[in-house]
PDB file of C-alpha atoms in Angstrom:
ATOM      1  CA  UNK A   1      68.422  64.300 -27.057  1.00 68.00           C
ATOM      2  CA  UNK A   2      66.753  67.363 -28.439  1.00 80.00           C
ATOM      3  CA  UNK A   3      63.146  67.522 -29.630  1.00 90.00           C
ATOM      4  CA  UNK A   4      61.491  70.666 -30.951  1.00 95.00           C
ATOM      5  CA  UNK A   5      57.926  70.621 -32.300  1.00 96.00           C
ATOM      6  CA  UNK A   6      56.118  73.228 -34.374  1.00 97.00           C
ATOM      7  CA  UNK A   7      53.040  73.006 -36.616  1.00 97.00           C
ATOM      8  CA  UNK A   8      54.010  72.370 -40.221  1.00 95.00           C
ATOM      9  CA  UNK A   9      51.695  74.902 -41.857  1.00 97.00           C
ATOM     10  CA  UNK A  10      49.372  77.745 -40.900  1.00 98.00           C
ATOM     11  CA  UNK A  11      47.174  80.093 -42.903  1.00 98.00           C
ATOM     12  CA  UNK A  12      45.897  83.502 -41.836  1.00 97.00           C
ATOM     13  CA  UNK A  13      44.268  86.578 -43.340  1.00 97.00           C
ATOM     14  CA  UNK A  14      45.938  89.909 -43.994  1.00 97.00           C
ATOM     15  CA  UNK A  15      45.434  92.248 -41.039  1.00 97.00           C
ATOM     16  CA  UNK A  16      44.724  89.433 -38.583  1.00 97.00           C
ATOM     17  CA  UNK A  17      46.761  88.049 -35.657  1.00 97.00           C
ATOM     18  CA  UNK A  18      48.432  84.623 -35.721  1.00 98.00           C
ATOM     19  CA  UNK A  19      50.169  82.639 -32.998  1.00 98.00           C
ATOM     20  CA  UNK A  20      52.819  80.041 -33.882  1.00 98.00           C
ATOM     21  CA  UNK A  21      53.556  77.576 -31.092  1.00 98.00           C
ATOM     22  CA  UNK A  22      56.765  75.734 -30.285  1.00 98.00           C
ATOM     23  CA  UNK A  23      57.287  73.041 -27.678  1.00 97.00           C
ATOM     24  CA  UNK A  24      60.703  71.678 -26.795  1.00 96.00           C
ATOM     25  CA  UNK A  25      62.394  68.951 -24.783  1.00 94.00           C
ATOM     26  CA  UNK A  26      66.138  69.489 -24.596  1.00 88.00           C
ATOM     27  CA  UNK A  27      68.982  68.316 -22.394  1.00 86.00           C
ATOM     28  CA  UNK A  28      69.852  71.905 -21.498  1.00 86.00           C
ATOM     29  CA  UNK A  29      68.447  75.384 -22.006  1.00 89.00           C
ATOM     30  CA  UNK A  30      70.209  78.720 -22.402  1.00 88.00           C
ATOM     31  CA  UNK A  31      67.629  80.503 -24.524  1.00 91.00           C
ATOM     32  CA  UNK A  32      65.084  80.236 -27.351  1.00 94.00           C
ATOM     33  CA  UNK A  33      65.196  81.966 -30.722  1.00 94.00           C
ATOM     34  CA  UNK A  34      62.709  82.696 -33.460  1.00 96.00           C
ATOM     35  CA  UNK A  35      63.890  83.215 -37.039  1.00 95.00           C
ATOM     36  CA  UNK A  36      62.020  84.156 -40.218  1.00 97.00           C
ATOM     37  CA  UNK A  37      62.979  82.479 -43.495  1.00 95.00           C
ATOM     38  CA  UNK A  38      61.552  83.458 -46.868  1.00 95.00           C
ATOM     39  CA  UNK A  39      61.610  80.762 -49.553  1.00 90.00           C
ATOM     40  CA  UNK A  40      65.100  80.181 -50.934  1.00 87.00           C
ATOM     41  CA  UNK A  41      66.690  82.689 -48.579  1.00 90.00           C
ATOM     42  CA  UNK A  42      68.671  82.574 -45.353  1.00 90.00           C
ATOM     43  CA  UNK A  43      66.936  82.849 -41.966  1.00 92.00           C
ATOM     44  CA  UNK A  44      66.899  86.219 -40.236  1.00 93.00           C
ATOM     45  CA  UNK A  45      66.808  86.710 -36.466  1.00 92.00           C
ATOM     46  CA  UNK A  46      63.481  87.829 -34.948  1.00 94.00           C
ATOM     47  CA  UNK A  47      63.686  87.327 -31.178  1.00 93.00           C
ATOM     48  CA  UNK A  48      65.502  85.755 -28.259  1.00 91.00           C
ATOM     49  CA  UNK A  49      63.899  84.714 -24.942  1.00 94.00           C
ATOM     50  CA  UNK A  50      65.880  83.683 -21.885  1.00 91.00           C
ATOM     51  CA  UNK A  51      63.457  84.403 -19.042  1.00 93.00           C
ATOM     52  CA  UNK A  52      59.760  83.558 -18.763  1.00 96.00           C
ATOM     53  CA  UNK A  53      57.389  86.126 -20.161  1.00 96.00           C
ATOM     54  CA  UNK A  54      56.572  88.164 -23.209  1.00 96.00           C
ATOM     55  CA  UNK A  55      59.071  90.125 -25.321  1.00 92.00           C
ATOM     56  CA  UNK A  56      57.515  92.643 -27.705  1.00 93.00           C
ATOM     57  CA  UNK A  57      59.155  94.068 -30.822  1.00 89.00           C
ATOM     58  CA  UNK A  58      56.778  96.073 -32.961  1.00 93.00           C
ATOM     59  CA  UNK A  59      54.284  93.747 -34.683  1.00 96.00           C
ATOM     60  CA  UNK A  60      56.111  90.650 -33.407  1.00 96.00           C
ATOM     61  CA  UNK A  61      56.058  89.303 -29.846  1.00 97.00           C
ATOM     62  CA  UNK A  62      57.559  86.130 -28.399  1.00 97.00           C
ATOM     63  CA  UNK A  63      56.570  84.337 -25.208  1.00 98.00           C
ATOM     64  CA  UNK A  64      58.470  81.755 -23.169  1.00 97.00           C
ATOM     65  CA  UNK A  65      57.525  79.379 -20.355  1.00 97.00           C
ATOM     66  CA  UNK A  66      60.596  77.417 -19.301  1.00 95.00           C
ATOM     67  CA  UNK A  67      58.686  75.216 -16.851  1.00 95.00           C
ATOM     68  CA  UNK A  68      56.327  74.101 -19.630  1.00 96.00           C
ATOM     69  CA  UNK A  69      58.938  73.884 -22.386  1.00 96.00           C
ATOM     70  CA  UNK A  70      56.762  76.160 -24.482  1.00 97.00           C
ATOM     71  CA  UNK A  71      57.098  79.278 -26.593  1.00 98.00           C
ATOM     72  CA  UNK A  72      54.987  81.121 -29.100  1.00 98.00           C
ATOM     73  CA  UNK A  73      55.546  83.801 -31.705  1.00 98.00           C
ATOM     74  CA  UNK A  74      52.701  86.280 -32.108  1.00 98.00           C
ATOM     75  CA  UNK A  75      52.383  88.254 -35.325  1.00 97.00           C
ATOM     76  CA  UNK A  76      49.930  91.178 -35.358  1.00 97.00           C
ATOM     77  CA  UNK A  77      48.482  93.181 -38.244  1.00 97.00           C
ATOM     78  CA  UNK A  78      49.587  90.537 -40.705  1.00 98.00           C
ATOM     79  CA  UNK A  79      50.971  91.689 -44.040  1.00 97.00           C
ATOM     80  CA  UNK A  80      51.446  89.714 -47.249  1.00 97.00           C
ATOM     81  CA  UNK A  81      55.215  89.960 -46.793  1.00 97.00           C
ATOM     82  CA  UNK A  82      54.902  87.959 -43.551  1.00 98.00           C
ATOM     83  CA  UNK A  83      54.333  84.822 -45.656  1.00 98.00           C
ATOM     84  CA  UNK A  84      57.429  82.800 -44.780  1.00 97.00           C
ATOM     85  CA  UNK A  85      58.696  79.936 -42.640  1.00 96.00           C
ATOM     86  CA  UNK A  86      59.193  80.625 -38.956  1.00 97.00           C
ATOM     87  CA  UNK A  87      61.873  78.595 -37.206  1.00 96.00           C
ATOM     88  CA  UNK A  88      62.023  77.951 -33.478  1.00 96.00           C
ATOM     89  CA  UNK A  89      65.537  77.187 -32.176  1.00 95.00           C
ATOM     90  CA  UNK A  90      66.787  76.276 -28.713  1.00 93.00           C
ATOM     91  CA  UNK A  91      70.296  76.989 -27.486  1.00 89.00           C
ATOM     92  CA  UNK A  92      70.730  73.924 -25.309  1.00 81.00           C
ATOM     93  CA  UNK A  93      74.513  74.122 -24.986  1.00 75.00           C
ATOM     94  CA  UNK A  94      76.618  77.239 -25.039  1.00 67.00           C
ATOM     95  CA  UNK A  95      76.720  78.693 -28.519  1.00 73.00           C
ATOM     96  CA  UNK A  96      74.991  75.747 -30.217  1.00 82.00           C
ATOM     97  CA  UNK A  97      71.364  75.921 -31.379  1.00 88.00           C
ATOM     98  CA  UNK A  98      68.987  73.122 -32.385  1.00 91.00           C
ATOM     99  CA  UNK A  99      66.239  74.060 -34.837  1.00 93.00           C
ATOM    100  CA  UNK A 100      62.690  72.843 -35.269  1.00 94.00           C
ATOM    101  CA  UNK A 101      61.444  71.978 -38.767  1.00 94.00           C
ATOM    102  CA  UNK A 102      59.727  75.338 -39.131  1.00 95.00           C
ATOM    103  CA  UNK A 103      56.155  76.534 -39.618  1.00 97.00           C
ATOM    104  CA  UNK A 104      55.189  77.739 -43.095  1.00 96.00           C
ATOM    105  CA  UNK A 105      52.802  80.686 -42.756  1.00 98.00           C
ATOM    106  CA  UNK A 106      50.661  81.730 -45.705  1.00 98.00           C
ATOM    107  CA  UNK A 107      48.975  85.123 -45.476  1.00 98.00           C
ATOM    108  CA  UNK A 108      45.923  85.504 -47.727  1.00 97.00           C
ATOM    109  CA  UNK A 109      44.276  88.753 -48.838  1.00 95.00           C
TER     110      UNK A 109
ATOM    111  CA  UNK B   1      78.907  96.876 -44.381  1.00 66.00           C
ATOM    112  CA  UNK B   2      79.529  93.839 -42.159  1.00 73.00           C
ATOM    113  CA  UNK B   3      78.151  90.463 -43.063  1.00 92.00           C
ATOM    114  CA  UNK B   4      78.760  86.879 -44.101  1.00 95.00           C
ATOM    115  CA  UNK B   5      79.572  85.909 -47.654  1.00 95.00           C
ATOM    116  CA  UNK B   6      79.026  82.400 -48.950  1.00 96.00           C
ATOM    117  CA  UNK B   7      80.198  81.226 -52.342  1.00 94.00           C
ATOM    118  CA  UNK B   8      79.281  79.896 -54.739  1.00 94.00           C
ATOM    119  CA  UNK B   9      75.512  80.381 -54.669  1.00 94.00           C
ATOM    120  CA  UNK B  10      74.964  77.237 -56.756  1.00 95.00           C
ATOM    121  CA  UNK B  11      77.324  74.258 -56.965  1.00 93.00           C
ATOM    122  CA  UNK B  12      77.126  71.025 -58.904  1.00 92.00           C
ATOM    123  CA  UNK B  13      79.103  67.988 -57.822  1.00 88.00           C
ATOM    124  CA  UNK B  14      79.805  64.792 -59.681  1.00 89.00           C
ATOM    125  CA  UNK B  15      79.682  61.447 -57.939  1.00 84.00           C
ATOM    126  CA  UNK B  16      82.928  60.732 -56.052  1.00 85.00           C
ATOM    127  CA  UNK B  17      84.096  64.343 -56.109  1.00 90.00           C
ATOM    128  CA  UNK B  18      85.043  66.522 -53.146  1.00 93.00           C
ATOM    129  CA  UNK B  19      83.833  70.116 -53.172  1.00 94.00           C
ATOM    130  CA  UNK B  20      84.555  73.051 -50.863  1.00 96.00           C
ATOM    131  CA  UNK B  21      82.032  75.707 -49.862  1.00 97.00           C
ATOM    132  CA  UNK B  22      83.418  79.080 -48.846  1.00 97.00           C
ATOM    133  CA  UNK B  23      82.246  81.157 -45.868  1.00 98.00           C
ATOM    134  CA  UNK B  24      83.808  84.503 -44.920  1.00 97.00           C
ATOM    135  CA  UNK B  25      82.634  87.003 -42.269  1.00 97.00           C
ATOM    136  CA  UNK B  26      83.787  90.512 -41.379  1.00 95.00           C
ATOM    137  CA  UNK B  27      81.652  90.886 -38.251  1.00 93.00           C
ATOM    138  CA  UNK B  28      84.513  89.999 -35.889  1.00 93.00           C
ATOM    139  CA  UNK B  29      82.387  87.145 -34.554  1.00 92.00           C
ATOM    140  CA  UNK B  30      84.157  84.419 -32.619  1.00 91.00           C
ATOM    141  CA  UNK B  31      81.813  81.539 -33.437  1.00 92.00           C
ATOM    142  CA  UNK B  32      80.949  80.118 -36.850  1.00 95.00           C
ATOM    143  CA  UNK B  33      78.601  77.304 -37.854  1.00 95.00           C
ATOM    144  CA  UNK B  34      77.605  75.153 -40.811  1.00 97.00           C
ATOM    145  CA  UNK B  35      74.019  73.950 -41.154  1.00 96.00           C
ATOM    146  CA  UNK B  36      72.351  71.801 -43.760  1.00 96.00           C
ATOM    147  CA  UNK B  37      68.699  72.304 -44.759  1.00 94.00           C
ATOM    148  CA  UNK B  38      66.685  69.774 -46.752  1.00 93.00           C
ATOM    149  CA  UNK B  39      63.324  70.674 -48.361  1.00 86.00           C
ATOM    150  CA  UNK B  40      60.572  71.189 -45.784  1.00 80.00           C
ATOM    151  CA  UNK B  41      62.927  70.610 -42.899  1.00 83.00           C
ATOM    152  CA  UNK B  42      64.742  72.646 -40.311  1.00 87.00           C
ATOM    153  CA  UNK B  43      68.455  73.265 -40.044  1.00 93.00           C
ATOM    154  CA  UNK B  44      70.771  70.474 -38.913  1.00 94.00           C
ATOM    155  CA  UNK B  45      74.193  71.288 -37.483  1.00 94.00           C
ATOM    156  CA  UNK B  46      77.212  69.887 -39.349  1.00 96.00           C
ATOM    157  CA  UNK B  47      80.195  71.536 -37.619  1.00 96.00           C
ATOM    158  CA  UNK B  48      80.819  74.558 -35.441  1.00 94.00           C
ATOM    159  CA  UNK B  49      83.823  76.515 -34.242  1.00 95.00           C
ATOM    160  CA  UNK B  50      83.984  78.821 -31.233  1.00 91.00           C
ATOM    161  CA  UNK B  51      87.616  79.847 -31.596  1.00 91.00           C
ATOM    162  CA  UNK B  52      90.332  79.849 -34.227  1.00 94.00           C
ATOM    163  CA  UNK B  53      92.088  76.490 -34.741  1.00 95.00           C
ATOM    164  CA  UNK B  54      89.330  74.600 -32.946  1.00 94.00           C
ATOM    165  CA  UNK B  55      86.070  73.075 -34.161  1.00 95.00           C
ATOM    166  CA  UNK B  56      83.508  70.530 -33.003  1.00 94.00           C
ATOM    167  CA  UNK B  57      81.292  67.995 -34.747  1.00 95.00           C
ATOM    168  CA  UNK B  58      77.600  68.715 -34.888  1.00 93.00           C
ATOM    169  CA  UNK B  59      74.773  66.241 -35.306  1.00 91.00           C
ATOM    170  CA  UNK B  60      75.519  65.183 -38.904  1.00 95.00           C
ATOM    171  CA  UNK B  61      79.298  65.568 -39.371  1.00 96.00           C
ATOM    172  CA  UNK B  62      79.901  62.303 -41.251  1.00 96.00           C
ATOM    173  CA  UNK B  63      81.152  62.932 -44.793  1.00 95.00           C
ATOM    174  CA  UNK B  64      82.091  66.562 -44.091  1.00 97.00           C
ATOM    175  CA  UNK B  65      85.268  68.332 -42.969  1.00 97.00           C
ATOM    176  CA  UNK B  66      86.104  71.911 -41.928  1.00 98.00           C
ATOM    177  CA  UNK B  67      89.036  74.111 -40.974  1.00 97.00           C
ATOM    178  CA  UNK B  68      89.299  77.352 -38.977  1.00 97.00           C
ATOM    179  CA  UNK B  69      92.738  78.788 -39.646  1.00 97.00           C
ATOM    180  CA  UNK B  70      91.509  82.399 -39.570  1.00 97.00           C
ATOM    181  CA  UNK B  71      88.780  84.061 -37.511  1.00 96.00           C
ATOM    182  CA  UNK B  72      87.098  85.322 -40.666  1.00 97.00           C
ATOM    183  CA  UNK B  73      86.952  82.045 -42.583  1.00 98.00           C
ATOM    184  CA  UNK B  74      85.262  78.663 -42.034  1.00 98.00           C
ATOM    185  CA  UNK B  75      85.251  76.588 -45.254  1.00 98.00           C
ATOM    186  CA  UNK B  76      83.272  73.347 -45.477  1.00 98.00           C
ATOM    187  CA  UNK B  77      84.390  70.403 -47.625  1.00 97.00           C
ATOM    188  CA  UNK B  78      81.771  67.920 -48.728  1.00 95.00           C
ATOM    189  CA  UNK B  79      83.647  64.690 -49.327  1.00 93.00           C
ATOM    190  CA  UNK B  80      82.760  61.695 -51.485  1.00 88.00           C
ATOM    191  CA  UNK B  81      81.896  59.879 -48.235  1.00 87.00           C
ATOM    192  CA  UNK B  82      78.738  62.017 -47.929  1.00 88.00           C
ATOM    193  CA  UNK B  83      76.209  59.827 -49.717  1.00 86.00           C
ATOM    194  CA  UNK B  84      73.375  62.312 -50.030  1.00 90.00           C
ATOM    195  CA  UNK B  85      74.910  65.781 -50.293  1.00 92.00           C
ATOM    196  CA  UNK B  86      72.177  67.515 -52.301  1.00 94.00           C
ATOM    197  CA  UNK B  87      70.888  70.247 -49.954  1.00 95.00           C
ATOM    198  CA  UNK B  88      70.942  73.937 -49.067  1.00 95.00           C
ATOM    199  CA  UNK B  89      74.013  74.764 -46.958  1.00 97.00           C
ATOM    200  CA  UNK B  90      73.969  77.729 -44.596  1.00 96.00           C
ATOM    201  CA  UNK B  91      76.916  79.271 -42.816  1.00 97.00           C
ATOM    202  CA  UNK B  92      76.309  81.405 -39.729  1.00 95.00           C
ATOM    203  CA  UNK B  93      78.294  83.357 -37.183  1.00 94.00           C
ATOM    204  CA  UNK B  94      77.651  84.755 -33.723  1.00 90.00           C
ATOM    205  CA  UNK B  95      79.234  86.489 -30.784  1.00 85.00           C
ATOM    206  CA  UNK B  96      80.454  83.883 -28.294  1.00 71.00           C
ATOM    207  CA  UNK B  97      79.598  83.676 -25.509  1.00 63.00           C
ATOM    208  CA  UNK B  98      76.299  85.514 -25.512  1.00 59.00           C
ATOM    209  CA  UNK B  99      73.779  85.025 -28.281  1.00 63.00           C
ATOM    210  CA  UNK B 100      71.417  87.920 -27.567  1.00 67.00           C
ATOM    211  CA  UNK B 101      71.314  88.787 -31.240  1.00 74.00           C
ATOM    212  CA  UNK B 102      71.210  85.250 -32.566  1.00 85.00           C
ATOM    213  CA  UNK B 103      73.051  84.025 -35.577  1.00 90.00           C
ATOM    214  CA  UNK B 104      73.836  86.052 -38.677  1.00 92.00           C
ATOM    215  CA  UNK B 105      73.441  83.807 -41.709  1.00 94.00           C
ATOM    216  CA  UNK B 106      75.054  83.898 -45.119  1.00 95.00           C
ATOM    217  CA  UNK B 107      72.863  83.693 -48.217  1.00 94.00           C
ATOM    218  CA  UNK B 108      73.525  79.965 -48.621  1.00 95.00           C
ATOM    219  CA  UNK B 109      74.957  77.553 -51.182  1.00 96.00           C
ATOM    220  CA  UNK B 110      72.661  75.173 -53.014  1.00 95.00           C
ATOM    221  CA  UNK B 111      74.590  71.970 -53.765  1.00 95.00           C
ATOM    222  CA  UNK B 112      73.319  69.442 -56.312  1.00 93.00           C
ATOM    223  CA  UNK B 113      74.839  66.083 -57.218  1.00 89.00           C
ATOM    224  CA  UNK B 114      74.757  65.395 -60.965  1.00 85.00           C
TER     225      UNK B 114
END
């Protein structure tokens, strides 16, 4: 089976740094995705990790450790518009992703 | 501009009625997917298709049906056998194989049973 765990909620202050963790236990692994979803809207793609290590894209970075079944999304210089749900998803079988329940991030002034 | 179009945005279904949700993409993506999202939860896979005229059941396929007669289109029918259909339905597409850019999602259909 597939099991993906993320914290349900997090709160951070504008301008700060926040790290959202994701742990997974899946029957296969091709890669791990992070998506951002604003309330009532569709998810949008943020990052994709296949190999161990850190991938940086502007204010957002994503880290993967395959041996530990662990990933995190790092958001720097937080802005109010970063308030959203962040979904961790694992592609365990070719072309098919399993999603975690998401972490709702609230950014406060 | 390329993208995925879902319609309608809001849909109301009476008990015992079948309804069909539309999903069309002009991204030339091979693979298409249907996910269901309930409040405060992640996305659960209903059906997916990696090639025209072929589709596979996801984790919660009971009470749903799909077709993939054209590359661009992947409609989802919610049948009367689905006992709790009220949810947010998301259609997505991707290049297959190779998901370096993840899924592209449509804007979703919010289905409510009345």
